[in-house]
Each structure stands twice: as structure tokens, then as C-alpha cells.
JSON list of C-alpha atoms in Angstrom, two decimals:
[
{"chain": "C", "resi": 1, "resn": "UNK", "atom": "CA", "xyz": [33.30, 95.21, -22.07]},
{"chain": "C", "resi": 2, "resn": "UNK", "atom": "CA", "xyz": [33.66, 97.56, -19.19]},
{"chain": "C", "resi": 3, "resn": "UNK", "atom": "CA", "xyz": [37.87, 97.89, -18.20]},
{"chain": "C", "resi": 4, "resn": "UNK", "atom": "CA", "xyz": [38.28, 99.34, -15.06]},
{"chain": "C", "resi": 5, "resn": "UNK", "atom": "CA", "xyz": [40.38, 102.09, -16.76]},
{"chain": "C", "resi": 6, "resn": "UNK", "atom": "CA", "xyz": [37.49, 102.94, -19.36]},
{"chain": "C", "resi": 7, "resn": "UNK", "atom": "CA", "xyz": [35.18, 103.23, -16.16]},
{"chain": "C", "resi": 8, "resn": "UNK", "atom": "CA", "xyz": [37.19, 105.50, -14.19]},
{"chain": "C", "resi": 9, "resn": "UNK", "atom": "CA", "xyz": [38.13, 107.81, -16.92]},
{"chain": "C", "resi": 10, "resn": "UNK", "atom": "CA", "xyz": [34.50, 108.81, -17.25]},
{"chain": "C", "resi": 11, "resn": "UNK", "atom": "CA", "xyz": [33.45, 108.53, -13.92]},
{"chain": "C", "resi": 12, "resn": "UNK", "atom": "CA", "xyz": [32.10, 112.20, -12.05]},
{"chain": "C", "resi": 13, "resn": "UNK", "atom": "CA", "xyz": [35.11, 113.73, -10.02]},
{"chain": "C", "resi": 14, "resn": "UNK", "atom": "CA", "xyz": [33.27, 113.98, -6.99]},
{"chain": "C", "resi": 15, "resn": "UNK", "atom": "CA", "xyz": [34.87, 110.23, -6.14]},
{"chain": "C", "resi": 16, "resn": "UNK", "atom": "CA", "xyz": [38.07, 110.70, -5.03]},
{"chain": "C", "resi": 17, "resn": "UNK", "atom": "CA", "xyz": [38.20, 108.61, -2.45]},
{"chain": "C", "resi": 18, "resn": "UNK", "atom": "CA", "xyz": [38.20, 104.58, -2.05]},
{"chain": "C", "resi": 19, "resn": "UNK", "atom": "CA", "xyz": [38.99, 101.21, -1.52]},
{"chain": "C", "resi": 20, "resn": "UNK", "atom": "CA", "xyz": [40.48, 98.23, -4.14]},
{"chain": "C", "resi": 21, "resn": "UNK", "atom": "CA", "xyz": [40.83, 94.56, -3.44]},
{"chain": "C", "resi": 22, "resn": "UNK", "atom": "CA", "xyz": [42.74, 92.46, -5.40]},
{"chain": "C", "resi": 23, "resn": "UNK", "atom": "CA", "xyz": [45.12, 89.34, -5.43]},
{"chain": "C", "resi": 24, "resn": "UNK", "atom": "CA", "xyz": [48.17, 91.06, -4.43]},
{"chain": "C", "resi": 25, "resn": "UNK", "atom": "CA", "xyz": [46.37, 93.66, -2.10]},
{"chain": "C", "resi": 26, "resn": "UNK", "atom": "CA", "xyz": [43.46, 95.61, -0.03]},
{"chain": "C", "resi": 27, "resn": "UNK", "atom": "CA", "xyz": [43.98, 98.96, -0.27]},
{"chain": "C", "resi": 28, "resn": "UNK", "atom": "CA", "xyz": [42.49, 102.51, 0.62]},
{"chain": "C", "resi": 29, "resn": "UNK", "atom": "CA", "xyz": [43.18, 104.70, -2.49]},
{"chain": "C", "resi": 30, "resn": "UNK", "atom": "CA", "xyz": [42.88, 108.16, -4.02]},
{"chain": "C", "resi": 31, "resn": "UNK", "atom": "CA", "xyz": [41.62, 108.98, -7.64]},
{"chain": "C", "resi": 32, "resn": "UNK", "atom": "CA", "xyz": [42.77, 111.44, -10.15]},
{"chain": "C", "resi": 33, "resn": "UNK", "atom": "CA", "xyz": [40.91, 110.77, -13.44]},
{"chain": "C", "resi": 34, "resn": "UNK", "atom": "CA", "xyz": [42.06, 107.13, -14.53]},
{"chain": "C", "resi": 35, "resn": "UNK", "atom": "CA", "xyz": [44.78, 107.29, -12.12]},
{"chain": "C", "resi": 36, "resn": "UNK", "atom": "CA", "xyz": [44.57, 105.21, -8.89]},
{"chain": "C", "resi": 37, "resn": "UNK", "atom": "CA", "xyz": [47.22, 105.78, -5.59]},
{"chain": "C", "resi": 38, "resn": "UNK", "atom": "CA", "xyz": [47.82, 104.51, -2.55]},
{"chain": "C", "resi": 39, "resn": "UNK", "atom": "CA", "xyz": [49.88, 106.51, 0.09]},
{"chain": "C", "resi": 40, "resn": "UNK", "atom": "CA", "xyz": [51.40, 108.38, -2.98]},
{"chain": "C", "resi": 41, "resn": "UNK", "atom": "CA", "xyz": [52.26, 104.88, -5.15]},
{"chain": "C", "resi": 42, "resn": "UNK", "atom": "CA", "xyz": [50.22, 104.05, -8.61]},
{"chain": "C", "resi": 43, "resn": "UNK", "atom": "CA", "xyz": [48.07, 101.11, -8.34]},
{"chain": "C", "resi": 44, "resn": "UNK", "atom": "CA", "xyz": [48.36, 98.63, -10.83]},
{"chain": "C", "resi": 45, "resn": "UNK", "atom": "CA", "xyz": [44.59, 98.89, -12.61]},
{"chain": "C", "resi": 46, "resn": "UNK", "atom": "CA", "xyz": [45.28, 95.15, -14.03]},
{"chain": "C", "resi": 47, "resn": "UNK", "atom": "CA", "xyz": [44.58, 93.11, -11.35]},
{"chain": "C", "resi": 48, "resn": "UNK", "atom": "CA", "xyz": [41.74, 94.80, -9.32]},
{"chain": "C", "resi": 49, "resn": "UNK", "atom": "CA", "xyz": [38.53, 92.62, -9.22]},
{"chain": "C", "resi": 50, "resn": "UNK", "atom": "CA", "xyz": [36.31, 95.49, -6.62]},
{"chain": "C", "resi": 51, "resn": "UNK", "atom": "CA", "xyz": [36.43, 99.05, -6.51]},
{"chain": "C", "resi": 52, "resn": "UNK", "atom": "CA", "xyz": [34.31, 100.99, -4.27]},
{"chain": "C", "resi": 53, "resn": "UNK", "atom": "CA", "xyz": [34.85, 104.91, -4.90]},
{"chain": "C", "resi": 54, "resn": "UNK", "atom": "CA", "xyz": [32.51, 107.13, -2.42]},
{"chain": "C", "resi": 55, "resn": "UNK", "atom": "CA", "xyz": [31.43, 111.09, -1.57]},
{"chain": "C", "resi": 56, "resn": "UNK", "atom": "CA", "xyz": [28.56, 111.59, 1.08]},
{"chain": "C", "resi": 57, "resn": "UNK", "atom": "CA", "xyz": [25.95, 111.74, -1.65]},
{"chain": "C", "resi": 58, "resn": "UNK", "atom": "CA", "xyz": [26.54, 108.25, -3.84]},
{"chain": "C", "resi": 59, "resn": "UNK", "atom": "CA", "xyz": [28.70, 105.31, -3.78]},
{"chain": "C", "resi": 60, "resn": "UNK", "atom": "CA", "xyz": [30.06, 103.85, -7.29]},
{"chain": "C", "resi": 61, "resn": "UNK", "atom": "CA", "xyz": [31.00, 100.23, -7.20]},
{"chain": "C", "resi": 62, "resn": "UNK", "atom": "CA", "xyz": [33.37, 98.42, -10.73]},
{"chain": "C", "resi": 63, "resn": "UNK", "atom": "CA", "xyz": [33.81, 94.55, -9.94]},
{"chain": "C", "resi": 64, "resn": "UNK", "atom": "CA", "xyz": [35.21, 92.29, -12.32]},
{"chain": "C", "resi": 65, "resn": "UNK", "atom": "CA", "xyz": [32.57, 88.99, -12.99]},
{"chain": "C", "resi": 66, "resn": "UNK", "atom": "CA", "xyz": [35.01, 85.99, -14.00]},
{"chain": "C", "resi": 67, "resn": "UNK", "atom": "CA", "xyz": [32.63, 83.97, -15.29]},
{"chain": "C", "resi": 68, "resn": "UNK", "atom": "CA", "xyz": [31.66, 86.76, -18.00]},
{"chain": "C", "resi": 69, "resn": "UNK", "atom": "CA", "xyz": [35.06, 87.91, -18.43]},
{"chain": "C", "resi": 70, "resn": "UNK", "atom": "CA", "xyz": [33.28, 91.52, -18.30]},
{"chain": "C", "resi": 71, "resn": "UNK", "atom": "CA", "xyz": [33.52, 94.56, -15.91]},
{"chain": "C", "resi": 72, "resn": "UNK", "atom": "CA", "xyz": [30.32, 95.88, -14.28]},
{"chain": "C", "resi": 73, "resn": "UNK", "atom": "CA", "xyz": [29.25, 99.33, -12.45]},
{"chain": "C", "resi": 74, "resn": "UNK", "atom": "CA", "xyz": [26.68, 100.25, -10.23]},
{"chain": "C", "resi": 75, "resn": "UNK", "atom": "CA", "xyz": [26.42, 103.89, -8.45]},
{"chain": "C", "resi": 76, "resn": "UNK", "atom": "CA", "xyz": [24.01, 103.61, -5.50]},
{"chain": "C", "resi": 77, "resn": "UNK", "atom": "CA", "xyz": [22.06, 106.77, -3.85]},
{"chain": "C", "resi": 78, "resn": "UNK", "atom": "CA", "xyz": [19.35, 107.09, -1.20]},
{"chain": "C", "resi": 79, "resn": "UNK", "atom": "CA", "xyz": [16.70, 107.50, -3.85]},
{"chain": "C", "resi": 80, "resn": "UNK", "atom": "CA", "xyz": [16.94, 103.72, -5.09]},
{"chain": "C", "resi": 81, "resn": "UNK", "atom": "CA", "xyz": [15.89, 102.29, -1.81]},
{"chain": "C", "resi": 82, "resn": "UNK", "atom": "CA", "xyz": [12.74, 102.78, 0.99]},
{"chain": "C", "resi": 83, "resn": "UNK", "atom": "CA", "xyz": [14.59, 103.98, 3.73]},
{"chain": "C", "resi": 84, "resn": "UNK", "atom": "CA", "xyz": [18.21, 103.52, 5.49]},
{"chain": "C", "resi": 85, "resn": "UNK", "atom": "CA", "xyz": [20.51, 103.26, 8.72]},
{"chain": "C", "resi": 86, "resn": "UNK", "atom": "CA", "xyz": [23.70, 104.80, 9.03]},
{"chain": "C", "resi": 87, "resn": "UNK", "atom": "CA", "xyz": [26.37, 103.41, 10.92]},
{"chain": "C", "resi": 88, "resn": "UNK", "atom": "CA", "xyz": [30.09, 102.72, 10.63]},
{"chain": "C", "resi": 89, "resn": "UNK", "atom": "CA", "xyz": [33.09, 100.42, 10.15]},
{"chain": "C", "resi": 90, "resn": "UNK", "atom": "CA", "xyz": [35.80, 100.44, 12.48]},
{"chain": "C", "resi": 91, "resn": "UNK", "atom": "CA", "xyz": [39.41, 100.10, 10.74]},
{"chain": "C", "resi": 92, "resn": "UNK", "atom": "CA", "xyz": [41.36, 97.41, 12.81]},
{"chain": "C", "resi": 93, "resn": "UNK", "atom": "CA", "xyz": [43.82, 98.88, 15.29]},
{"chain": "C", "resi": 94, "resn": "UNK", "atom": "CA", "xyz": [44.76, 102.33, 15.71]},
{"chain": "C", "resi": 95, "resn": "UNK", "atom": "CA", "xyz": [46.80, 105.11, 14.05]},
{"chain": "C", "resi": 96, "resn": "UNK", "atom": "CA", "xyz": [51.12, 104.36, 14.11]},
{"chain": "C", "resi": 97, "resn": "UNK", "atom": "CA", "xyz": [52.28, 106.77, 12.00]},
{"chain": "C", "resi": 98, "resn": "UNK", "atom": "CA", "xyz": [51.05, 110.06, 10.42]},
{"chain": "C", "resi": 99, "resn": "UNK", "atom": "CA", "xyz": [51.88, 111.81, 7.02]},
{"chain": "C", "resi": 100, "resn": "UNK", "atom": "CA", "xyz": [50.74, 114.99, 6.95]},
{"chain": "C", "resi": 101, "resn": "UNK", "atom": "CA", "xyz": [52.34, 115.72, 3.57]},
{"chain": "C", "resi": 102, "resn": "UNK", "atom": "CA", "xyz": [50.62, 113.56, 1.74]},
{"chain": "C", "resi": 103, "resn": "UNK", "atom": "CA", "xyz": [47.24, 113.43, 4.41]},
{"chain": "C", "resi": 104, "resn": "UNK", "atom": "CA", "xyz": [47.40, 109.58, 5.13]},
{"chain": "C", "resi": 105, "resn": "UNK", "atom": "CA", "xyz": [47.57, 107.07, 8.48]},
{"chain": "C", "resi": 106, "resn": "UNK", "atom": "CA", "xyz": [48.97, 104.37, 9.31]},
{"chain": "C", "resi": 107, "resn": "UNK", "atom": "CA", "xyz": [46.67, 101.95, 11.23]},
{"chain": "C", "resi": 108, "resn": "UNK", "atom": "CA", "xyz": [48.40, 98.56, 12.56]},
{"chain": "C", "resi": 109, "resn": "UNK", "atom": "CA", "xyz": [46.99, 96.04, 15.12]},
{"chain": "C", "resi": 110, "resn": "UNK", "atom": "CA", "xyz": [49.84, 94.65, 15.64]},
{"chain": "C", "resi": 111, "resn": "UNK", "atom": "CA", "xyz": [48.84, 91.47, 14.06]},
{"chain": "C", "resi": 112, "resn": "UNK", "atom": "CA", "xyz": [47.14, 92.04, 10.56]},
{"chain": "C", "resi": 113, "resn": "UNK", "atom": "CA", "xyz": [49.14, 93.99, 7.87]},
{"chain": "C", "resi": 114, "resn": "UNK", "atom": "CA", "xyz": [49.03, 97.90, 8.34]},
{"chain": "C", "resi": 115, "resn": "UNK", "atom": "CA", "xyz": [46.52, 100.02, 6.21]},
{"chain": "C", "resi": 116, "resn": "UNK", "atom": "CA", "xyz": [47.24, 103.15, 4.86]},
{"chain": "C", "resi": 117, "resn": "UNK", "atom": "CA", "xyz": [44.02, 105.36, 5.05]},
{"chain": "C", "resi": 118, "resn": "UNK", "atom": "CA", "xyz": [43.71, 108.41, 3.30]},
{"chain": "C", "resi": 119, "resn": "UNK", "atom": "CA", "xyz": [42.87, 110.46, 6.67]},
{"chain": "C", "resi": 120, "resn": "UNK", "atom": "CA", "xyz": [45.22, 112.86, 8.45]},
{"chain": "C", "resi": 121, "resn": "UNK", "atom": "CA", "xyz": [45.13, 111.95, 12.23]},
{"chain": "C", "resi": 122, "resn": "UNK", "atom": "CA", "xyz": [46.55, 111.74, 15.78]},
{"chain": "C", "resi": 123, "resn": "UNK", "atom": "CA", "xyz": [49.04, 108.78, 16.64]},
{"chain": "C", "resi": 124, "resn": "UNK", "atom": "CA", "xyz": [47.00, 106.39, 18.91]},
{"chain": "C", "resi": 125, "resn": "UNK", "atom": "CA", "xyz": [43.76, 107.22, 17.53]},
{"chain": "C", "resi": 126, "resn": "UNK", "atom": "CA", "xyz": [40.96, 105.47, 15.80]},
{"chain": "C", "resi": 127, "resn": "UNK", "atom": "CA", "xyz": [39.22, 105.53, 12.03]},
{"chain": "C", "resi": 128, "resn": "UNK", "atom": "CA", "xyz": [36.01, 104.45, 11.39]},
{"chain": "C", "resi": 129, "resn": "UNK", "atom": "CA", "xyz": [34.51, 103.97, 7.84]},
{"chain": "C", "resi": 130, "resn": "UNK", "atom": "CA", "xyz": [30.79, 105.49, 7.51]},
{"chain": "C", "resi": 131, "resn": "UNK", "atom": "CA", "xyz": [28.59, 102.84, 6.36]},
{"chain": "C", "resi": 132, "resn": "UNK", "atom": "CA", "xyz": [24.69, 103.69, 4.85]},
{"chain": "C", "resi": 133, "resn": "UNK", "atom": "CA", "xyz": [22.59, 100.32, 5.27]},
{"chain": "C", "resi": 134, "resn": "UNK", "atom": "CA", "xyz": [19.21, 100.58, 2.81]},
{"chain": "C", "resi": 135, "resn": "UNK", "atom": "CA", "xyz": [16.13, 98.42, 4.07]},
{"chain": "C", "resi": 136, "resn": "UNK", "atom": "CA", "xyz": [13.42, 96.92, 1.87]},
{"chain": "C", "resi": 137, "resn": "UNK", "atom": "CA", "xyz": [10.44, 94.84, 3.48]},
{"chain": "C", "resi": 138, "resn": "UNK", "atom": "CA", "xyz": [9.23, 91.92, 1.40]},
{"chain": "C", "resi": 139, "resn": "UNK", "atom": "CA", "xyz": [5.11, 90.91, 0.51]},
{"chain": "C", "resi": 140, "resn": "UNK", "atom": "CA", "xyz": [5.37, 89.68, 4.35]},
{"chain": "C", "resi": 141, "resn": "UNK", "atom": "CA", "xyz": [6.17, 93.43, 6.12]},
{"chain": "C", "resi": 142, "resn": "UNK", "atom": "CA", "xyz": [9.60, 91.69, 7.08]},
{"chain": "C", "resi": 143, "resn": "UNK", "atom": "CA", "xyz": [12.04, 94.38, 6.66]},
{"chain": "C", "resi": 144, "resn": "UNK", "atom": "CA", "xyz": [16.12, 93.11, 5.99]},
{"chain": "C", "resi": 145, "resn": "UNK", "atom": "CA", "xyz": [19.41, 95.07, 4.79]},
{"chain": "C", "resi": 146, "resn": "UNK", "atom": "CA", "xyz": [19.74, 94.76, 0.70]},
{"chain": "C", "resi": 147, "resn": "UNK", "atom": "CA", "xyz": [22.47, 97.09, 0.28]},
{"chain": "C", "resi": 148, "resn": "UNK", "atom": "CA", "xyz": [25.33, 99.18, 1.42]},
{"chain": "C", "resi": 149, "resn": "UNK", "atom": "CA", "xyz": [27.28, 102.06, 0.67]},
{"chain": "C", "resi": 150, "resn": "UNK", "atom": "CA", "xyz": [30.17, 103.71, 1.90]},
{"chain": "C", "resi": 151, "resn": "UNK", "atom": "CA", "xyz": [29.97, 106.90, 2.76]},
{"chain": "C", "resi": 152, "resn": "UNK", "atom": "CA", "xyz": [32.99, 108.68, 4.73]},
{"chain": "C", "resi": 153, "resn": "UNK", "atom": "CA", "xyz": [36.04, 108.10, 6.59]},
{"chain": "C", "resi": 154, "resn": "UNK", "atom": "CA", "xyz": [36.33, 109.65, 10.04]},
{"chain": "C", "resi": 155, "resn": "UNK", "atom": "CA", "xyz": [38.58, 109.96, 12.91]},
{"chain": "C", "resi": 156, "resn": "UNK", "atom": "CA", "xyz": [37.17, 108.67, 16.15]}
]
């Protein structure tokens, strides 16, 4: 059995940076060892069910399977796939409120809950998430996406 907490304690440092979803809440998050935030508060490790941790190089990816009562990690890099597309994720709405402090944003539509994201930037302006796509062709040439990984967050 894989807990999230055994994963993360022996996980490379070089992911620091993330996003959880559970029942009670999406969030963006920072790691220390073990230790998960979000805009400075702990994250309760209990009831996450995805974590996707990132640096430009690798992304590494805990979910919990229900049906196997068991926690499972993958770390995907460039070299497991044929070739790739880079693109990003826009976050939903733009930037309301700044912490410099403690280097996160506020972004808020207006209609969906507001995000913290762990990205110093203006008020009024816009995050993006950088998204790698990997392509594999099948025994026809036919050539699809077959995986993602996060790569960056960036002001736009």
C-alpha cells in the first residue's frame, strides 16, 4: 500500500509545486517534504484522491484507486513517449488579489470559486498552466494524445 504521505516523503525535492483534488476541495499547493499547503494553510493528506506535483523536466502523479483500496504513482518524462506538443491551460478568470509575502494570486471569475495559485502577479492579469501533450501513432500511422503532463505556471 502506497499512502499519499509515504509517497511524498520520498519523493525528489525538485516538486514543489502542484495541484490536489479531493471531496472537500481543488487546490494549487506547495510541498515541503510530506507537508502539503495551500496559500500558507496545511492540507489535510486524508482525503486527497489526485496529486499532480510538477518541475519543467518530469511530472509525478499519486491517485488513490477505490476499487483496490491502494495508492498508485507514476512520474512521466519526455523519454517515455515518441514525440510531444506543448501548450497551456488557462486558469478561469483573472488575478483579484496579490500576496506577495507568501508569492500567491487570487484568480476569481466572478462565478466559480476563487483559486489560489502559487504565482506572484499583477491584479487584472491572467495565469496559464503549461501543459506537455505526448503523441503515439498506432499499427495504422494514426497519431492521437496518450498522455499529459504539467509543466509550469505562467503569467500571461
Amino acid at each position: 500500500m502506497t499512502t499519499l504521505a509515504e509517497a511524498l516523503a520520498t519523493l525528489d525535492d525538485v516538486f514543489q509545486i502542484g495541484f490536489v483534488q479531493s471531496p472537500r476541495r481543488d487546490v494549487f499547493v506547495q510541498r515541503d517534504g510530506a507537508i502539503l499547503t495551500t496559500h500558507g494553510e496545511p492540507v489535510d493528506l486524508g482525503f486527497i484522491y489526485n496529486l499532480r506535483l510538477w518541475q519543467p523536466e518530469a511530472e509525478f502523479h499519486w491517485w488513490w484507486n477505490q476499487e483496490e483500496r491502494d495508492g498508485h504513482t507514476w512520474t512521466t518524462r519526455d523519454d517515455q513517449f515518441e514525440g510531444h506538443l506543448d501548450g497551456q491551460r488557462l486558469i478561469r478568470g483573472a488575478v483579484r488579489e496579490c500576496d506577495d509575502g507568501q508569492g500567491w494570486s487570487l484568480v476569481s471569475d466572478g462565478h466559480s470559486r476563487p483559486l489560489w495559485v502559487p504565482l506572484p502577479a499583477p491584479l487584472g492579469s491572467r495565469i496559464a498552466v503549461g501543459v506537455r501533450e505526448y503523441l503515439a501513432s498506432d499499427h495504422h500511422g494514426n497519431v492521437g494524445v496518450v498522455a499529459e503532463r504539467l509543466t509550469q505556471l505562467r503569467r500571461l
